[in-house]
GROMACS .gro file of C-alpha atoms in nm:
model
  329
    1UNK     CA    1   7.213  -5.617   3.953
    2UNK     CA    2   7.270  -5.796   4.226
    3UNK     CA    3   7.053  -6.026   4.483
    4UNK     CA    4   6.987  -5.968   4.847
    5UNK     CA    5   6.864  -6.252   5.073
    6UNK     CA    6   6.536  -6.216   5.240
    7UNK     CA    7   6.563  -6.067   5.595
    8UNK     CA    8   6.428  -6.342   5.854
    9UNK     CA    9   6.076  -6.353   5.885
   10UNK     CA   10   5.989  -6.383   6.280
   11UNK     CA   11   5.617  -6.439   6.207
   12UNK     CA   12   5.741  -6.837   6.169
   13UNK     CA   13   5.901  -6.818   6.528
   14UNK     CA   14   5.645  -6.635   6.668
   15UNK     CA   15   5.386  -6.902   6.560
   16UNK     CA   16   5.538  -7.196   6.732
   17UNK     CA   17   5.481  -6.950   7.056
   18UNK     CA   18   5.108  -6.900   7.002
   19UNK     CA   19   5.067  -7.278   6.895
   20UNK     CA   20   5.192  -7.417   7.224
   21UNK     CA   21   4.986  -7.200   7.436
   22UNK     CA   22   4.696  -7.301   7.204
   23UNK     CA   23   4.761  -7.648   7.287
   24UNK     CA   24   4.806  -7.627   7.642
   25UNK     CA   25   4.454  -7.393   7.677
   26UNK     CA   26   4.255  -7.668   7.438
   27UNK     CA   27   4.266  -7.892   7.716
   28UNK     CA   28   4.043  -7.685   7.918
   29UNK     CA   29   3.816  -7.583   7.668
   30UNK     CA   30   3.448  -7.608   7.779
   31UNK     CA   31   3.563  -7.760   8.180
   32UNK     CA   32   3.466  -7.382   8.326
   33UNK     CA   33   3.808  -7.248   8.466
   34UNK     CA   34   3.889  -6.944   8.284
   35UNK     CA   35   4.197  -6.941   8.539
   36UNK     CA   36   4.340  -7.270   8.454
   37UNK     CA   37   4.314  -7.195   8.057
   38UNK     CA   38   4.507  -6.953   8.074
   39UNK     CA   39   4.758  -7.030   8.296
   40UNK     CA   40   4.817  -7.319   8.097
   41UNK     CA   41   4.846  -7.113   7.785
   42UNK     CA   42   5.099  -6.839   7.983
   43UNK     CA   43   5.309  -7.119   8.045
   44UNK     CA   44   5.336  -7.262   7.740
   45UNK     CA   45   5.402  -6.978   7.567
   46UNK     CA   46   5.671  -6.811   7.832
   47UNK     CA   47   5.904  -7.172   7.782
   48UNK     CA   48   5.834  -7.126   7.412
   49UNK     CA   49   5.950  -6.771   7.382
   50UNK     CA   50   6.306  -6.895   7.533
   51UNK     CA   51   6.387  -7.049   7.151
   52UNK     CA   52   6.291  -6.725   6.961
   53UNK     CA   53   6.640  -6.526   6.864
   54UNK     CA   54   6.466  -6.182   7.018
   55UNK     CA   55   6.559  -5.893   7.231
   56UNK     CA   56   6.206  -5.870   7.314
   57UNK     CA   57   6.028  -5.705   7.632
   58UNK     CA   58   5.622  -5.750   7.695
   59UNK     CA   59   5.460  -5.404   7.679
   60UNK     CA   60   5.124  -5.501   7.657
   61UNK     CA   61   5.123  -5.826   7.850
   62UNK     CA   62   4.792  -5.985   7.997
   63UNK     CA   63   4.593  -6.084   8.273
   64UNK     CA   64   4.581  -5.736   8.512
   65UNK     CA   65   4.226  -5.628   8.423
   66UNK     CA   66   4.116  -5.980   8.494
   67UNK     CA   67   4.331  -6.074   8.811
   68UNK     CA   68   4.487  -6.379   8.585
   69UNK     CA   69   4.807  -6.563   8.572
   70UNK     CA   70   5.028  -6.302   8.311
   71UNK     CA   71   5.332  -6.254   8.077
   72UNK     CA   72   5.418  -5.943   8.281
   73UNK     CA   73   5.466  -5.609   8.133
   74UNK     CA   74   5.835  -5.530   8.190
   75UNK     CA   75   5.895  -5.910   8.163
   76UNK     CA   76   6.223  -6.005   7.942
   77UNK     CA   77   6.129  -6.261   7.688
   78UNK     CA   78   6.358  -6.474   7.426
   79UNK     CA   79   6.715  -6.549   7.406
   80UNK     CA   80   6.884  -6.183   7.403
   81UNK     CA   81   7.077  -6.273   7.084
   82UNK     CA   82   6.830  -6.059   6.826
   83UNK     CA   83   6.636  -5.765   6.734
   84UNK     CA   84   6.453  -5.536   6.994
   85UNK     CA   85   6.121  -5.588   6.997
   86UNK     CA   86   5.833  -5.490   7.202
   87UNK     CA   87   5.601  -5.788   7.218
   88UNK     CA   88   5.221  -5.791   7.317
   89UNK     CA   89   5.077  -6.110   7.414
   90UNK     CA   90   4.711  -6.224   7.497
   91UNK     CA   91   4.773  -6.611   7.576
   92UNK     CA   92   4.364  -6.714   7.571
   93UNK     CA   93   4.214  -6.396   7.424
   94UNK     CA   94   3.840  -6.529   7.536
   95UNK     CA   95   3.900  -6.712   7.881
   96UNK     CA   96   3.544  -6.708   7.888
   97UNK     CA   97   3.466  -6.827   7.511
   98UNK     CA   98   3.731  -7.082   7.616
   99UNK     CA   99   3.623  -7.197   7.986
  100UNK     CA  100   3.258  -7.244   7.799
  101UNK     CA  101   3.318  -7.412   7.474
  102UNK     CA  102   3.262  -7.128   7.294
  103UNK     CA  103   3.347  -7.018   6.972
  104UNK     CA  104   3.663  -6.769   6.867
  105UNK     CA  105   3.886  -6.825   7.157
  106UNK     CA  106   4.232  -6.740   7.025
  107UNK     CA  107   4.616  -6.725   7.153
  108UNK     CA  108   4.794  -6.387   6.970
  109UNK     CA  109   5.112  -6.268   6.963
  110UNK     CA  110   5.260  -5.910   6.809
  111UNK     CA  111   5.568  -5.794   6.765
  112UNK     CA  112   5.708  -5.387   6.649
  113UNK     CA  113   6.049  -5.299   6.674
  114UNK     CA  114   6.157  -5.090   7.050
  115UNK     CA  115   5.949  -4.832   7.106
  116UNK     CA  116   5.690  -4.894   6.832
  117UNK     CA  117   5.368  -4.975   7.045
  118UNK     CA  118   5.148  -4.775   7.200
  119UNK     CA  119   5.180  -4.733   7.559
  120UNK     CA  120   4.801  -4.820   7.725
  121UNK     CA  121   4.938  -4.760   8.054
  122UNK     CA  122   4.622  -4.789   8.293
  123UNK     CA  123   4.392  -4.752   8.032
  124UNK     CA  124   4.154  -5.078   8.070
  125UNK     CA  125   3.868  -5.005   7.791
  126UNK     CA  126   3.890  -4.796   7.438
  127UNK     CA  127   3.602  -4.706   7.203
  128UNK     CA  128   3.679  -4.872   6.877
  129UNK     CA  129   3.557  -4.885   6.536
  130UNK     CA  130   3.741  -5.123   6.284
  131UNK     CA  131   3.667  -5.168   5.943
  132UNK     CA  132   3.820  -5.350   5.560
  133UNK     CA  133   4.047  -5.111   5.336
  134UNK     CA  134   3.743  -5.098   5.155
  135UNK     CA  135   3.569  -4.845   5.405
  136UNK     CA  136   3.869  -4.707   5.592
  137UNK     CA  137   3.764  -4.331   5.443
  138UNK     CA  138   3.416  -4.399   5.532
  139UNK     CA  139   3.420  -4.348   5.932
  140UNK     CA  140   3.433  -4.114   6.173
  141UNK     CA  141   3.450  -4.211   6.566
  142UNK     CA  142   3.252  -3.921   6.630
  143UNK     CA  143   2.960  -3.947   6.399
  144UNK     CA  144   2.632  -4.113   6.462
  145UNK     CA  145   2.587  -4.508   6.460
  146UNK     CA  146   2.396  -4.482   6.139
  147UNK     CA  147   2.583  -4.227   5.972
  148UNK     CA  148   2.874  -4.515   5.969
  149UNK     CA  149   2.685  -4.762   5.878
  150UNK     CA  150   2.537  -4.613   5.570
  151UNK     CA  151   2.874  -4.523   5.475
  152UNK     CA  152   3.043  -4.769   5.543
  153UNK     CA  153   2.762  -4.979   5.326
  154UNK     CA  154   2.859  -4.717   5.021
  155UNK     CA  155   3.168  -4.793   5.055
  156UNK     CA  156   3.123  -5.198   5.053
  157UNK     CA  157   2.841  -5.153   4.786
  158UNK     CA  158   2.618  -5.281   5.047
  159UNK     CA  159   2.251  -5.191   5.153
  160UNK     CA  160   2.265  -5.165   5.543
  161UNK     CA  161   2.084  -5.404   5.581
  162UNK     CA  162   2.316  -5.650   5.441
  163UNK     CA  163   2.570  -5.512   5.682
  164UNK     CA  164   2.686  -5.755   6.032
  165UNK     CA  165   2.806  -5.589   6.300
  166UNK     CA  166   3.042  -5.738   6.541
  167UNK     CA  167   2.949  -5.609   6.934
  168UNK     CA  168   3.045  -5.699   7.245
  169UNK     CA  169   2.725  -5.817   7.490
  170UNK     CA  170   2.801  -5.600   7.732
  171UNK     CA  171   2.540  -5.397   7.942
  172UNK     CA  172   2.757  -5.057   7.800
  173UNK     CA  173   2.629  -5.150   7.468
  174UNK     CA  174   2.208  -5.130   7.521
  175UNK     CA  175   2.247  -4.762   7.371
  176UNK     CA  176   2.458  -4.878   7.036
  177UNK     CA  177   2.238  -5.148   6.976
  178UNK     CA  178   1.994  -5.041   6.949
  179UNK     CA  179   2.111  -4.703   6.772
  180UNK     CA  180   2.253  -5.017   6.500
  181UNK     CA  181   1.899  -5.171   6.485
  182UNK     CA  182   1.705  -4.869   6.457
  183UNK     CA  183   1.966  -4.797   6.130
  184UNK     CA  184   1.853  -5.166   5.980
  185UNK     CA  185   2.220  -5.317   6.021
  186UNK     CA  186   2.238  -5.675   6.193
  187UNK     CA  187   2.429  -5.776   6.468
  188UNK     CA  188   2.666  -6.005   6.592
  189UNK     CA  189   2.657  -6.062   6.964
  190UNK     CA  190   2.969  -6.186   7.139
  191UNK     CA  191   3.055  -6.231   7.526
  192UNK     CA  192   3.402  -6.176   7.460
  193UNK     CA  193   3.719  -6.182   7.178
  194UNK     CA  194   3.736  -5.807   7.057
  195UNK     CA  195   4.087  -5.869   6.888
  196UNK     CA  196   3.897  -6.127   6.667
  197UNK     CA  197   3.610  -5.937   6.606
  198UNK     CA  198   3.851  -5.653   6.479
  199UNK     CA  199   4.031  -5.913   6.279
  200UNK     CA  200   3.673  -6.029   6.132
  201UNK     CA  201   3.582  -5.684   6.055
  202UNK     CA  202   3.916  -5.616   5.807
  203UNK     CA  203   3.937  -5.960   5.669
  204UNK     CA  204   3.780  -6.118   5.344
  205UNK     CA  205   3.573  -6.391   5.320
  206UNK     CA  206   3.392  -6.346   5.706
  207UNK     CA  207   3.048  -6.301   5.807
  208UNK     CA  208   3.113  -5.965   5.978
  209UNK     CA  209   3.142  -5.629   5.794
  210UNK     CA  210   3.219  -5.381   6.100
  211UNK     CA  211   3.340  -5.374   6.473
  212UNK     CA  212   3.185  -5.113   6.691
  213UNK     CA  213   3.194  -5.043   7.035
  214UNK     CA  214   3.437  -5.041   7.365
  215UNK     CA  215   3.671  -5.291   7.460
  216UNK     CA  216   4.001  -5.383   7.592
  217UNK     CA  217   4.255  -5.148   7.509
  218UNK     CA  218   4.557  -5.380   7.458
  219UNK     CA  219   4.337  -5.596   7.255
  220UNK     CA  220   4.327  -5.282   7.036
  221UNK     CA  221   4.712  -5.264   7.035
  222UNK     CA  222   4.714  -5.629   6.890
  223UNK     CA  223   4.398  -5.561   6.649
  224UNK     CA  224   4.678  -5.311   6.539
  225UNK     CA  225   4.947  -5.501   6.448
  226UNK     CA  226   4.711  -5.734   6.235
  227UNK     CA  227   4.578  -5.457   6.041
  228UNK     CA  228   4.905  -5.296   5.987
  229UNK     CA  229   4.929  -5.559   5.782
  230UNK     CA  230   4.635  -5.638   5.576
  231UNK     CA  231   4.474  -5.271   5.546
  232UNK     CA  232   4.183  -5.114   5.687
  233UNK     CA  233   4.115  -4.885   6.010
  234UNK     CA  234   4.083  -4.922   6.353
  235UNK     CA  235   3.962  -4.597   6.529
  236UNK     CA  236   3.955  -4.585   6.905
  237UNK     CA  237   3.970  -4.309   7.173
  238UNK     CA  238   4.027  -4.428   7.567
  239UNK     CA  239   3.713  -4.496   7.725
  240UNK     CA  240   3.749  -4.583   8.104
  241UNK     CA  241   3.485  -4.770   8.282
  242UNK     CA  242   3.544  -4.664   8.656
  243UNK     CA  243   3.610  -4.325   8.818
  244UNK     CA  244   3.932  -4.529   8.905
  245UNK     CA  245   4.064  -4.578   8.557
  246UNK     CA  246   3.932  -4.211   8.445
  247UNK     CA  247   4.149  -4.045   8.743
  248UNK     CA  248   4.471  -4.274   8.679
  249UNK     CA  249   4.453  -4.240   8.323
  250UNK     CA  250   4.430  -3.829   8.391
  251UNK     CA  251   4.721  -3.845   8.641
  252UNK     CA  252   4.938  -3.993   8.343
  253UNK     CA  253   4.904  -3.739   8.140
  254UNK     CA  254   4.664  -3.920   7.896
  255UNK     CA  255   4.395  -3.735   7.659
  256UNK     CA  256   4.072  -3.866   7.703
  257UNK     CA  257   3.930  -3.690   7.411
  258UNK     CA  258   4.237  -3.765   7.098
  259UNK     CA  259   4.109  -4.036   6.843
  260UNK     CA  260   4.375  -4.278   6.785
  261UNK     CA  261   4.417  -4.442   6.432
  262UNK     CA  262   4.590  -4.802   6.393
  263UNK     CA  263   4.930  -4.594   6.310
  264UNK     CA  264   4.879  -4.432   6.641
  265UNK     CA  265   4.855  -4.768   6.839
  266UNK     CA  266   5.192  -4.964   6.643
  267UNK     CA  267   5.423  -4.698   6.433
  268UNK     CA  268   5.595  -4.872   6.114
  269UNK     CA  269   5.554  -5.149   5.921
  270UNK     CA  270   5.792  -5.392   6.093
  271UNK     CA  271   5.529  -5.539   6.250
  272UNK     CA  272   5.439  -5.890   6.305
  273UNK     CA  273   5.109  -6.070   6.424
  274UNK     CA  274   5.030  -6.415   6.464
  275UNK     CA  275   4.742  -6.567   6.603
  276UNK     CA  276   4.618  -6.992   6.630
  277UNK     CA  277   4.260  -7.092   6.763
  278UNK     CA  278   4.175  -7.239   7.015
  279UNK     CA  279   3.814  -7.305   7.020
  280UNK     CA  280   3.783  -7.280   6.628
  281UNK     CA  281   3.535  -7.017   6.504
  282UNK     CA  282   3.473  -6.767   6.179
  283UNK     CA  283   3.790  -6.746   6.092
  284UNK     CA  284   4.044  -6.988   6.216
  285UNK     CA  285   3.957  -7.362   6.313
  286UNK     CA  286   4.035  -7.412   6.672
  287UNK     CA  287   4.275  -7.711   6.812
  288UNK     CA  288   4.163  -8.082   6.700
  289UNK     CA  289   4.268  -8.383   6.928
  290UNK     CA  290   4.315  -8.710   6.690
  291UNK     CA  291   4.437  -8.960   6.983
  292UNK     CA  292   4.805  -8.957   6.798
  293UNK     CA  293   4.838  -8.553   6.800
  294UNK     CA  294   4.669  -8.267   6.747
  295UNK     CA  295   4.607  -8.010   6.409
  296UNK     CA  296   4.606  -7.657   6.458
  297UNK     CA  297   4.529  -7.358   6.275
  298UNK     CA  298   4.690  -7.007   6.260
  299UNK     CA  299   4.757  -6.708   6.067
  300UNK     CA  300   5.083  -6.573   6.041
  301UNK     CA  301   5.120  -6.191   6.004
  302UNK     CA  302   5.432  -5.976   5.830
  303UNK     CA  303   5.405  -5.626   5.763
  304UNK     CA  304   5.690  -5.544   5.568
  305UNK     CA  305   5.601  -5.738   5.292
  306UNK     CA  306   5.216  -5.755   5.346
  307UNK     CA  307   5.222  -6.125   5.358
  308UNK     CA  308   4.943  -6.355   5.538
  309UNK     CA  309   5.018  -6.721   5.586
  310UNK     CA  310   4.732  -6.983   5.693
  311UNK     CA  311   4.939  -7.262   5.874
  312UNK     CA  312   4.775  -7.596   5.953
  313UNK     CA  313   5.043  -7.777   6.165
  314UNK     CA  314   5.004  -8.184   6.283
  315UNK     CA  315   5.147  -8.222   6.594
  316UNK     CA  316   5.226  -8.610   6.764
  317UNK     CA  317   5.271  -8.664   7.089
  318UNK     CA  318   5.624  -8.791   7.023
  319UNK     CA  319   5.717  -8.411   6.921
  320UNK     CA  320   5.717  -8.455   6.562
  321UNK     CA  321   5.547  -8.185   6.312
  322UNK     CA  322   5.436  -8.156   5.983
  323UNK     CA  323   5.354  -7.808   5.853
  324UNK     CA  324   5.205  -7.680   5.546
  325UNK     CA  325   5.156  -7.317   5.455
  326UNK     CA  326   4.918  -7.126   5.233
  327UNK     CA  327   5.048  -6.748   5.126
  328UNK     CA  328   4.805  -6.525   5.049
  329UNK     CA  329   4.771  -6.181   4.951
   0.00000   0.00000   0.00000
């Protein structure tokens, strides 16, 4: 018998990236410039990525949809010297929660080997439905609203009624909420921050029990990589907004009708996911100021070997940092 060391876990690279641009963002949180957050944040994490040993390209960078400073898709990111990797990045995801104050404003990061992410190409918006381990048997994209739910509350040995559902506020959304409330389910309202509301929906120990409705489609690329990791289902089928989107989406070549499962949207499980907060919420605590430094929080993502860190790092201003890590699961 013999012993083989432990391949390098990225995850702890990858979460000095997301930290920085955390940092950078926190400064602006609650001053109104969704802009200047996340340019801030884009910065940050494009001189961080320069110290990660990656081959890595963006392929589901951010910013288009919203006209915003970006990590470009295309862009070349890292030193050269490692692995392939296609990255997707989402600096603020929330510029809003962020240029507001408001909770669940997050910097993510995910990582697949070449050629292992889902290609979103012009396709803005996707219908999702993301759920724990616990239910992943239990849904269908194509049911009715309360069909779901009272599965889904089998499954979690739930009434509906004790069920939370996570939904965008969104004027696309009058129909499914009230198709939820009619069903006896609560609700969740959010302005923004689908990628957390997916990751709310599949972890333990939240408030929220389901994600339903249409969002960003490379938020539903990173959702991916996250659950990848810990279990559960994402189901999502393209869902453009615009007669725009529809016909470019159609000139590619794409199916409008195909479901898409969370193996779909990142193949393998060399995946990696990391995400800090920025404006603290349900389930990560965002950046904290002490006059001397600053504390984040993050989780730290590796699919290979199904492991989730919680990282609390204590930054100074002089540079220096403490960390401690939790492993769980």
């Amino acid at each position: 018998m013999h012993s083989q060391a432990p391949d390098r876990n990225l995850g702890l690279d990858l979460v000095r990236v997301t930290e920085a641009a955390a940092l950078a963002s926190a400064r602006w949180l609650g001053r109104g410039d969704r802009n200047a957050g996340d340019k801030a944040a884009v910065d940050a994490m494009r001189l961080s990525f320069t110290t990660v040993d990656i081959d890595g390209v963006v392929v589901i960078g951010e910013g288009e949809k919203d006209k915003a400073p970006m990590l470009y898709n295309g862009e070349v990111i890292g030193t050269g010297r490692g692995p392939s990797m296609d990255v997707a990045v989402d600096p603020v995801e929330g510029t809003r929660l962020l240029a507001y104050g408001r909770p669940n404003a997050i910097s993510v990061v995910a990582m697949a080997p070449r050629g292992a992410m889902y290609n979103p190409g012009p396709a803005f918006y996707m219908k999702k439905l993301a759920v724990s381990k616990e239910a992943t048997n239990a849904v269908d994209l194509d049911a009715p609203t309360g069909d779901n739910l009272e599965k889904i509350a089998r499954a979690l040995g739930k009434d509906v009624d004790d069920l939370v559902v996570f939904v965008l506020d969104k004027p696309r959304h009058q129909g499914l909420i009230r198709e939820i409330r009619e069903v006896g389910a609560r609700i969740q309202l959010h302005t923004d921050g689908d990628v957390a509301g997916a990751l709310m929906a599949v972890l333990p120990d939240t408030s929220v029990d389901v994600m339903m409705g249409t969002g960003g489609t490379p938020e539903g690329v990173l959702a991916a990589a996250a659950i990848k990791v810990v279990g559960g289902e994402m189901l999502g089928r393209l869902d453009p907004q615009s007669s725009d989107e529809r016909n470019a989406l159609r000139a590619a070549g794409y199916d409008l009708r195909r479901v898409l499962t969370v193996d779909d949207l990142v193949a393998g499980d060399d995946v990696f996911f990391v995400a800090t907060g920025i404006s603290g919420g349900d389930f990560l605590a965002g950046v904290h100021f002490t006059g001397t430094g600053a504390v984040t929080h993050s989780l730290v993502m590796r699919g290979k070997t199904g492991t989730v860190r919680k990282v609390e790092a204590h930054h100074s201003f002089d540079r220096l940092m403490q960390i401690s890590a939790i492993d769980y699961d």
